[in-house]
XYZ file of C-alpha atoms in Angstrom:
576
model
C -79.053 1.021 3.653
C -76.288 2.615 5.024
C -76.934 1.578 8.597
C -77.956 -1.719 7.109
C -73.884 -1.809 5.264
C -72.372 -0.988 8.410
C -73.722 -2.964 10.648
C -73.123 -5.551 8.122
C -69.179 -4.509 8.314
C -68.982 -5.182 12.131
C -70.805 -8.493 12.348
C -68.087 -9.047 9.615
C -65.344 -7.684 11.869
C -66.826 -9.111 15.064
C -65.745 -12.540 13.300
C -63.283 -11.743 12.778
C -62.351 -10.753 16.058
C -61.548 -6.867 15.686
C -64.295 -5.924 17.142
C -66.900 -6.777 20.029
C -70.962 -6.295 19.255
C -71.324 -4.034 22.062
C -68.523 -1.328 20.510
C -70.182 -1.890 16.849
C -73.822 -0.738 18.703
C -72.155 1.921 20.452
C -70.513 3.130 17.379
C -73.661 3.352 15.439
C -75.969 4.345 17.438
C -78.031 7.751 16.129
C -76.095 10.396 18.285
C -79.308 12.958 18.286
C -80.755 9.965 21.272
C -77.604 10.753 23.390
C -77.559 14.426 22.452
C -81.520 14.955 23.574
C -80.694 12.212 26.418
C -84.010 10.124 25.012
C -86.236 8.161 27.186
C -84.915 4.693 28.460
C -88.177 3.279 26.363
C -86.707 5.092 22.843
C -83.438 3.327 24.016
C -84.994 -0.272 24.384
C -86.722 0.275 21.156
C -83.649 1.684 18.603
C -81.689 -1.915 20.081
C -85.130 -4.358 18.953
C -85.587 -2.612 15.751
C -82.256 -2.025 14.588
C -79.342 -3.648 15.977
C -81.058 -7.055 16.421
C -77.826 -8.992 13.827
C -75.448 -7.652 16.802
C -77.689 -8.588 19.786
C -80.296 -11.407 18.587
C -77.633 -14.352 17.377
C -77.955 -17.989 17.355
C -77.507 -19.573 21.021
C -74.238 -22.321 20.752
C -75.441 -26.064 21.177
C -73.100 -28.611 23.329
C -71.327 -31.296 20.582
C -69.589 -34.023 20.896
C -67.210 -33.042 17.513
C -66.111 -30.079 18.899
C -65.793 -31.324 22.624
C -63.468 -33.581 21.104
C -61.686 -30.937 18.865
C -60.978 -29.104 21.990
C -59.946 -31.623 24.045
C -57.330 -32.514 21.615
C -56.119 -29.319 21.138
C -55.752 -29.958 25.489
C -53.473 -32.743 24.623
C -51.003 -31.068 22.092
C -50.344 -28.167 24.873
C -50.204 -31.281 27.152
C -47.489 -32.672 25.265
C -45.397 -29.422 25.450
C -46.140 -28.686 28.935
C -48.199 -25.874 28.624
C -50.347 -27.190 31.828
C -52.685 -24.068 32.370
C -53.213 -24.017 28.626
C -54.179 -27.214 28.390
C -56.735 -26.972 31.415
C -58.305 -24.563 30.003
C -59.142 -26.336 26.454
C -59.962 -29.624 28.765
C -62.584 -27.416 30.164
C -63.489 -25.552 27.006
C -64.540 -28.851 25.867
C -66.261 -30.187 29.051
C -68.972 -27.033 28.368
C -69.584 -28.319 24.718
C -69.870 -32.125 25.601
C -72.844 -33.504 24.859
C -74.810 -35.229 28.346
C -74.463 -38.803 28.764
C -71.029 -38.737 26.205
C -68.172 -40.200 27.044
C -66.710 -36.782 26.251
C -67.076 -35.855 29.585
C -65.208 -38.545 31.457
C -62.085 -38.614 28.674
C -61.693 -34.851 29.462
C -61.961 -34.918 33.084
C -59.705 -37.920 32.624
C -56.847 -35.673 31.288
C -57.511 -32.833 33.648
C -56.368 -35.842 36.539
C -52.972 -35.929 34.185
C -52.282 -32.169 34.268
C -52.689 -32.675 37.885
C -50.943 -35.854 38.448
C -47.905 -34.105 36.702
C -48.143 -30.729 38.441
C -48.098 -33.199 41.834
C -51.892 -31.895 43.039
C -52.507 -35.619 43.840
C -55.501 -34.759 45.681
C -57.419 -32.313 42.510
C -56.078 -35.556 40.215
C -58.008 -37.993 42.367
C -60.933 -35.496 42.307
C -60.309 -35.830 38.671
C -60.585 -39.481 37.997
C -63.601 -39.648 40.154
C -65.690 -37.005 37.679
C -63.991 -39.220 34.811
C -65.535 -42.778 36.392
C -68.838 -40.594 37.012
C -69.453 -39.213 33.905
C -69.163 -42.252 31.111
C -65.290 -42.938 30.943
C -64.440 -45.745 27.905
C -64.572 -49.506 30.089
C -61.476 -49.839 27.035
C -59.241 -46.789 28.792
C -60.525 -47.557 32.569
C -56.611 -49.606 33.210
C -54.937 -46.569 32.621
C -57.398 -44.525 34.887
C -57.105 -46.708 37.472
C -53.371 -47.343 37.175
C -53.012 -43.146 37.927
C -55.698 -43.041 40.463
C -53.426 -46.088 42.568
C -49.993 -44.366 41.647
C -52.154 -40.729 43.126
C -52.964 -42.914 46.520
C -49.500 -44.139 46.977
C -47.864 -41.020 46.675
C -50.454 -39.382 48.682
C -49.859 -42.136 51.502
C -45.709 -41.525 50.772
C -46.339 -37.628 51.854
C -45.525 -36.165 48.751
C -48.877 -34.733 48.412
C -48.665 -30.620 48.399
C -50.218 -30.403 51.651
C -53.845 -30.391 53.627
C -52.251 -27.780 56.887
C -52.123 -24.105 55.728
C -48.917 -22.466 56.633
C -50.804 -19.345 57.992
C -54.399 -19.519 58.464
C -56.542 -15.701 57.344
C -59.653 -15.912 58.575
C -60.450 -13.270 61.199
C -58.089 -13.467 64.353
C -59.223 -9.919 66.007
C -63.007 -10.062 68.325
C -65.659 -10.702 65.725
C -69.103 -8.792 65.201
C -71.303 -11.394 67.325
C -74.330 -10.120 64.577
C -71.867 -10.506 61.763
C -69.459 -13.439 62.209
C -67.503 -12.810 58.933
C -66.511 -8.914 59.896
C -64.461 -7.418 63.287
C -65.934 -5.791 65.943
C -65.032 -2.158 66.340
C -66.596 -1.526 62.654
C -69.292 1.195 61.510
C -70.350 2.889 58.463
C -70.429 5.972 58.139
C -71.123 8.759 55.135
C -68.832 11.109 54.082
C -68.947 13.763 51.731
C -68.227 12.880 47.854
C -67.242 9.238 48.337
C -70.604 8.153 50.177
C -70.797 5.306 52.676
C -67.081 3.793 53.750
C -66.214 1.631 56.636
C -64.839 3.592 60.030
C -62.829 2.294 62.475
C -63.927 2.627 65.984
C -61.166 1.551 67.388
C -57.579 1.161 66.850
C -56.495 -1.832 64.403
C -53.029 -2.972 63.240
C -50.898 -4.141 60.701
C -51.927 -7.886 59.927
C -55.602 -7.689 61.587
C -57.610 -9.508 59.381
C -61.198 -7.779 59.897
C -63.627 -9.371 56.411
C -64.329 -12.730 55.248
C -67.168 -12.513 53.354
C -68.411 -14.610 50.690
C -69.394 -12.901 47.327
C -73.209 -12.516 47.161
C -73.041 -12.054 43.621
C -70.427 -12.433 41.395
C -70.148 -11.611 36.885
C -67.523 -13.684 35.152
C -66.056 -11.961 32.074
C -66.263 -13.890 28.773
C -63.366 -12.232 27.727
C -59.572 -14.249 27.249
C -61.141 -17.492 28.500
C -61.862 -16.927 31.715
C -65.441 -18.201 31.822
C -63.479 -21.515 32.003
C -61.322 -20.457 34.926
C -63.737 -19.159 37.287
C -66.307 -20.237 38.930
C -69.501 -18.141 37.632
C -71.232 -18.399 41.426
C -68.843 -17.471 43.966
C -65.886 -16.696 41.345
C -63.250 -19.455 42.553
C -60.262 -20.936 40.785
C -60.667 -24.198 42.395
C -57.116 -24.563 40.466
C -59.041 -24.587 37.189
C -60.744 -27.933 38.375
C -64.426 -26.763 37.510
C -68.024 -28.098 36.206
C -69.559 -27.380 33.207
C -73.842 -26.205 32.879
C -75.393 -29.057 32.012
C -77.151 -27.130 29.301
C -74.752 -23.723 27.723
C -71.741 -23.966 26.184
C -69.892 -21.219 28.475
C -71.071 -21.778 32.121
C -69.002 -23.344 34.815
C -68.855 -23.673 38.770
C -66.531 -25.175 41.373
C -68.701 -27.535 43.279
C -72.131 -28.845 42.132
C -73.512 -26.404 45.488
C -72.714 -23.176 43.430
C -73.943 -25.200 39.897
C -77.069 -25.338 42.053
C -77.326 -22.695 43.829
C -76.596 -20.164 40.784
C -79.197 -21.887 38.584
C -82.004 -20.884 41.283
C -80.467 -17.565 42.174
C -80.024 -15.824 38.265
C -78.289 -18.816 35.942
C -81.666 -20.154 35.323
C -82.998 -17.039 33.569
C -79.626 -16.602 31.332
C -78.714 -20.510 30.296
C -81.286 -20.115 27.234
C -79.535 -16.898 25.904
C -76.032 -17.235 27.440
C -74.484 -16.852 23.828
C -76.007 -13.644 23.011
C -74.912 -12.213 26.749
C -71.511 -13.972 26.109
C -71.516 -11.704 23.084
C -72.461 -8.364 24.018
C -70.470 -9.321 27.418
C -66.963 -9.132 25.267
C -66.174 -5.537 25.737
C -69.178 -4.376 28.080
C -66.837 -6.563 31.173
C -68.671 -8.936 33.590
C -70.037 -5.717 35.059
C -72.964 -5.559 33.158
C -73.632 -9.423 34.118
C -74.048 -8.071 37.643
C -76.965 -6.145 36.457
C -79.264 -8.520 35.466
C -77.826 -10.896 38.545
C -79.176 -8.501 40.603
C -82.761 -7.937 39.381
C -82.935 -12.281 38.976
C -81.234 -12.158 42.651
C -83.823 -10.472 43.872
C -86.695 -12.272 41.948
C -86.037 -15.468 43.604
C -86.017 -13.615 46.901
C -89.124 -12.932 46.413
C -90.354 -16.607 45.394
C -90.516 -15.255 41.870
C -93.607 -12.822 42.566
C -92.558 -9.701 39.794
C -96.167 -8.258 41.308
C -94.713 -7.931 45.168
C -91.377 -7.469 44.052
C -92.508 -4.072 42.005
C -94.414 -3.508 44.818
C -91.570 -2.981 46.979
C -88.718 -2.163 44.593
C -90.698 1.235 43.284
C -91.011 2.426 46.886
C -87.479 1.792 47.809
C -84.994 3.204 45.183
C -82.340 5.458 46.839
C -83.964 5.317 50.305
C -80.383 4.309 51.772
C -79.444 1.251 53.705
C -77.528 0.594 56.387
C -75.905 -3.583 55.804
C -74.458 -3.656 59.022
C -77.690 -3.294 60.917
C -78.684 -7.072 58.965
C -78.366 -9.768 61.531
C -75.695 -12.484 59.730
C -75.777 -14.321 63.083
C -78.031 -17.055 61.659
C -78.881 -18.452 58.191
C -78.197 -15.849 55.660
C -81.672 -13.911 54.362
C -81.124 -13.452 50.844
C -84.487 -10.880 50.734
C -83.226 -8.974 53.184
C -79.470 -9.055 51.536
C -81.608 -7.582 48.180
C -83.199 -4.973 49.811
C -80.146 -3.013 51.737
C -78.704 -3.664 47.958
C -81.298 -2.846 45.927
C -82.477 0.746 48.280
C -78.363 1.699 47.804
C -78.459 5.416 47.461
C -76.477 6.420 44.287
C -75.538 9.899 42.688
C -76.647 9.980 39.038
C -73.623 10.274 36.937
C -73.990 12.008 34.079
C -70.507 10.812 32.178
C -72.051 7.225 31.704
C -76.049 8.062 31.415
C -75.765 7.234 27.674
C -73.354 3.773 28.215
C -75.931 2.748 31.396
C -79.013 2.999 29.209
C -77.122 1.427 25.845
C -76.252 -1.683 28.125
C -79.479 -1.533 30.206
C -81.301 -2.163 26.816
C -78.931 -4.196 25.394
C -79.205 -6.555 28.259
C -82.941 -6.093 28.344
C -83.489 -7.320 24.785
C -81.707 -10.565 25.250
C -83.567 -11.594 28.456
C -86.741 -11.646 27.068
C -85.613 -14.129 24.657
C -85.136 -15.915 27.222
C -88.281 -18.184 28.442
C -88.035 -18.259 31.689
C -87.798 -14.716 31.753
C -91.233 -14.735 29.111
C -93.169 -17.137 31.857
C -92.819 -14.790 34.479
C -92.481 -10.992 32.908
C -96.363 -12.088 30.784
C -97.139 -8.409 31.420
C -96.450 -5.237 29.743
C -96.606 -3.277 33.074
C -93.993 -5.785 34.767
C -91.535 -5.782 30.989
C -91.250 -2.067 32.076
C -90.711 -2.659 35.642
C -87.777 -4.580 34.593
C -86.956 -2.381 32.033
C -86.517 0.246 35.092
C -85.226 -1.300 37.222
C -82.359 -2.577 35.403
C -81.687 0.890 34.489
C -81.361 1.315 38.065
C -79.556 -1.287 38.886
C -76.797 -0.234 35.803
C -75.790 2.617 38.518
C -76.262 0.257 41.734
C -73.469 -2.463 40.832
C -71.533 0.054 39.545
C -71.057 1.417 42.728
C -70.893 -1.718 44.771
C -69.048 -4.261 42.492
C -65.873 -5.094 43.976
C -63.680 -5.292 40.994
C -59.867 -6.023 41.781
C -57.252 -6.109 39.240
C -56.279 -9.463 41.237
C -58.328 -11.673 39.861
C -59.001 -10.287 36.722
C -62.011 -11.035 35.115
C -63.634 -11.374 38.314
C -66.504 -8.503 39.877
C -68.366 -9.322 43.091
C -70.964 -7.864 44.966
C -71.190 -8.846 48.723
C -72.894 -6.378 51.283
C -70.477 -5.746 53.553
C -67.598 -5.421 51.230
C -69.099 -3.004 49.043
C -69.133 -0.486 51.509
C -65.256 -0.125 51.580
C -64.213 2.829 49.547
C -60.999 2.980 47.065
C -57.624 4.489 47.783
C -54.293 4.469 45.854
C -53.266 4.848 49.346
C -55.448 2.670 51.028
C -54.397 0.914 54.682
C -56.041 -2.003 53.969
C -55.534 -5.489 51.429
C -58.541 -6.902 49.504
C -58.003 -10.393 48.167
C -60.682 -12.290 46.319
C -59.831 -15.647 46.014
C -61.532 -18.668 45.881
C -64.632 -17.946 47.027
C -63.856 -15.583 49.918
C -63.633 -12.240 49.863
C -60.747 -11.271 53.048
C -59.984 -7.745 54.154
C -56.335 -7.180 55.538
C -54.916 -4.209 57.686
C -51.388 -3.161 55.827
C -50.786 -0.127 58.244
C -51.749 1.178 61.780
C -55.746 2.530 61.332
C -56.414 4.754 64.274
C -60.227 5.400 65.875
C -62.406 7.059 63.373
C -60.237 6.403 60.895
C -61.702 5.335 57.316
C -60.761 2.083 56.349
C -59.817 2.767 52.097
C -58.963 -0.436 49.950
C -57.734 -0.329 46.349
C -59.618 -1.536 43.047
C -57.098 -0.933 40.885
C -53.923 2.309 41.290
C -51.290 1.570 44.723
C -49.305 3.838 44.895
C -46.072 1.992 46.279
C -46.893 -0.953 43.487
C -45.677 -0.319 39.868
C -46.941 -3.080 38.555
C -50.185 -1.209 39.331
C -49.578 2.689 39.414
C -50.591 3.286 36.062
C -53.915 1.043 36.038
C -56.900 2.892 34.859
C -59.797 3.579 37.412
C -62.287 4.409 34.867
C -65.667 3.923 36.707
C -64.919 7.098 38.815
C -62.156 10.166 39.398
C -60.519 9.166 42.346
C -60.170 11.715 44.708
C -57.792 10.467 47.326
C -55.021 11.821 49.145
C -52.805 10.779 45.577
C -54.927 11.838 43.022
C -57.071 14.762 44.747
C -55.864 19.221 44.672
C -57.573 19.026 48.451
C -55.443 20.133 51.024
C -55.511 16.705 52.809
C -53.376 15.504 49.254
C -50.611 18.046 48.824
C -50.115 17.641 53.050
C -49.991 13.759 51.511
C -47.179 14.753 48.490
C -45.793 16.891 50.405
C -44.902 14.519 52.459
C -44.421 12.044 50.043
C -41.261 13.931 48.384
C -39.272 14.523 51.363
C -35.658 13.610 50.650
C -34.581 13.962 54.161
C -35.054 9.955 54.943
C -33.512 8.782 58.029
C -30.125 6.621 57.665
C -32.278 4.251 60.268
C -34.947 3.636 57.945
C -33.210 3.066 55.060
C -31.254 0.994 57.076
C -33.950 -1.233 58.182
C -35.434 -2.116 54.906
C -32.255 -2.959 53.628
C -32.402 -5.229 56.237
C -35.743 -6.971 55.738
C -35.050 -7.005 51.714
C -32.670 -9.158 52.407
C -34.201 -11.232 55.543
C -37.266 -11.388 52.859
C -34.553 -13.634 50.776
C -33.203 -15.573 53.312
C -33.590 -19.259 52.798
C -34.848 -21.374 55.252
C -37.039 -18.879 57.061
C -40.603 -18.980 57.527
C -42.906 -16.904 56.062
C -44.411 -15.951 59.320
C -41.538 -14.549 60.221
C -40.459 -12.420 57.336
C -44.573 -10.998 57.588
C -44.019 -10.469 61.240
C -40.599 -8.645 60.352
C -42.259 -6.230 58.060
C -45.256 -5.632 60.570
C -43.146 -4.511 62.885
C -41.709 -2.039 60.881
C -44.755 -0.190 59.591
C -45.985 -0.240 62.934
C -42.488 1.479 64.206
C -42.523 3.713 61.668
C -46.080 4.708 60.759
C -45.340 8.157 61.370
C -42.638 8.480 58.449
C -44.916 7.145 56.120
C -45.192 7.746 53.261
C -42.152 7.839 52.496
C -41.229 5.535 49.344
C -38.938 3.435 51.531
C -41.864 2.804 53.413
C -43.996 2.407 50.628
C -41.811 -0.392 49.482
C -42.023 -2.598 52.697
C -46.373 -2.141 52.667
C -45.437 -3.372 49.053
C -43.677 -6.161 50.244
C -46.476 -7.113 52.835
C -49.355 -6.845 50.871
C -47.263 -9.732 48.286
C -46.689 -11.577 51.311
C -50.390 -11.782 52.324
C -52.180 -12.321 49.053
C -49.793 -15.370 48.295
C -50.979 -16.674 52.031
C -54.254 -16.279 51.647
C -53.785 -17.858 48.109
C -52.192 -20.577 49.541
C -54.376 -21.010 52.412
C -57.111 -21.554 50.336
C -55.828 -23.720 47.601
C -54.795 -26.311 51.004
C -58.347 -26.137 51.897
C -59.078 -27.513 48.477
C -57.125 -30.501 49.253
C -58.034 -30.923 52.111
C -61.856 -30.832 51.263
C -60.748 -33.005 48.083
C -58.975 -35.498 50.237
C -62.096 -35.984 52.948
C -64.496 -36.282 50.511
C -62.530 -38.668 48.491
C -60.191 -40.830 51.539
C -62.251 -40.379 54.241
C -58.557 -38.239 55.907
């Protein structure tokens, strides 16, 4: 009875927003099971028998009344020009709107008003088109058509935000003929303590775009309304102009294509238990969702043939793989990609083994409530395989996920990007935005050097200097107590900064603030400075220029993506 009372208290706290259900399960889970390293099946049975009220919550259904309330909340924010908050309210309303109801059209129309006020006329037209195709009421149509005509006039008069990117941030060096989204001259190597990593087989210079990959798997955190902010298939924000899953209330997509692909690949198994997943994921972040998504991606690749998948998977745990051997020059082969991901060699992680078992058991029990899963996993042997596989993927996804501070709430797995190891002193920048994962060289990388990115801290970025890397103990040159780290930190603390370097830093700072100078010229000045003074690195003065360069690169990639989106919408609606 004491356990039931404690669970009831957690449920009340959860409803009040004070606790997440996973917090409650972890807190109340029998400590003796963790102490004696109990079998995964015991975790599974305990979750089912003792924590049902925290796991098996009811699903929310689409309801026009709720949709109208969300839309009205958005209207209130619209009146005080809180545009982004209004868009999130309208997106929530879209998720709750019943199929065929006028609430869909009204929310799209209201969203178009936000984009119109922001001067994003292409996106305004896109949402007007969506409104007209989703039961926008005839009694209000005249107002919508007036806005449509005004958007077209604004575009014709050259008042668009633009459809030609100021900078093109695709691969700008020779490409790998087998992997056209990767630069030629990059290989894979095993590194002690780090596992696989990317090695430069030739010199690379600042500004070299070496990778432009699409996410293969994506998971969006349910925290902080991120589910109304990003596409669940590719992670794209699409400037918050998303469309809802027609069945559940918390999944959105940037396009019909992403919605259809995600349904086939993973969401058909999640949709009927979406609220249960939402509930359990509130504090286990987006990483936990990748566990099941990788499993269902594999099941789809095997044509839903569980027996075939089980036979192959059981023989290929931890056998190791080299994704650079996959030929991506023709149509992508999901089965080859899945096999490369599944057979990733991972190290046991005793520190988090209890968490891995716990989160595996929670997700397993939730997925078994899905009719799609029940229809396929009828045999006990197949269900046991699913449990074992999910547990293995807890460690695989922990190892492979690309989880950067920006954008927050989005975790991705892609075969090539997943090979990039972390350093708090990265020589490359990885930007995840609008369904692209772009990696750019920040400072000179010599042949034979490992290419590092950052999944959190960067010593030269004060905003991220204290970013917590909870998933691993960093042993890079900034953090590690080893000879390379000691040498690096000694160089950082040098007091004898050459005056010419300080003078150049001051000149670049003024250049960056100069009005009228295009960003390309500013970035070129920073790039040349970094190349000239690479031997003086890591002086703090150089770190500041690297930080500025990274900021400009991120802005350039984001700007190019948003320009592409406007161009795509204009081509579709106006035929430009």
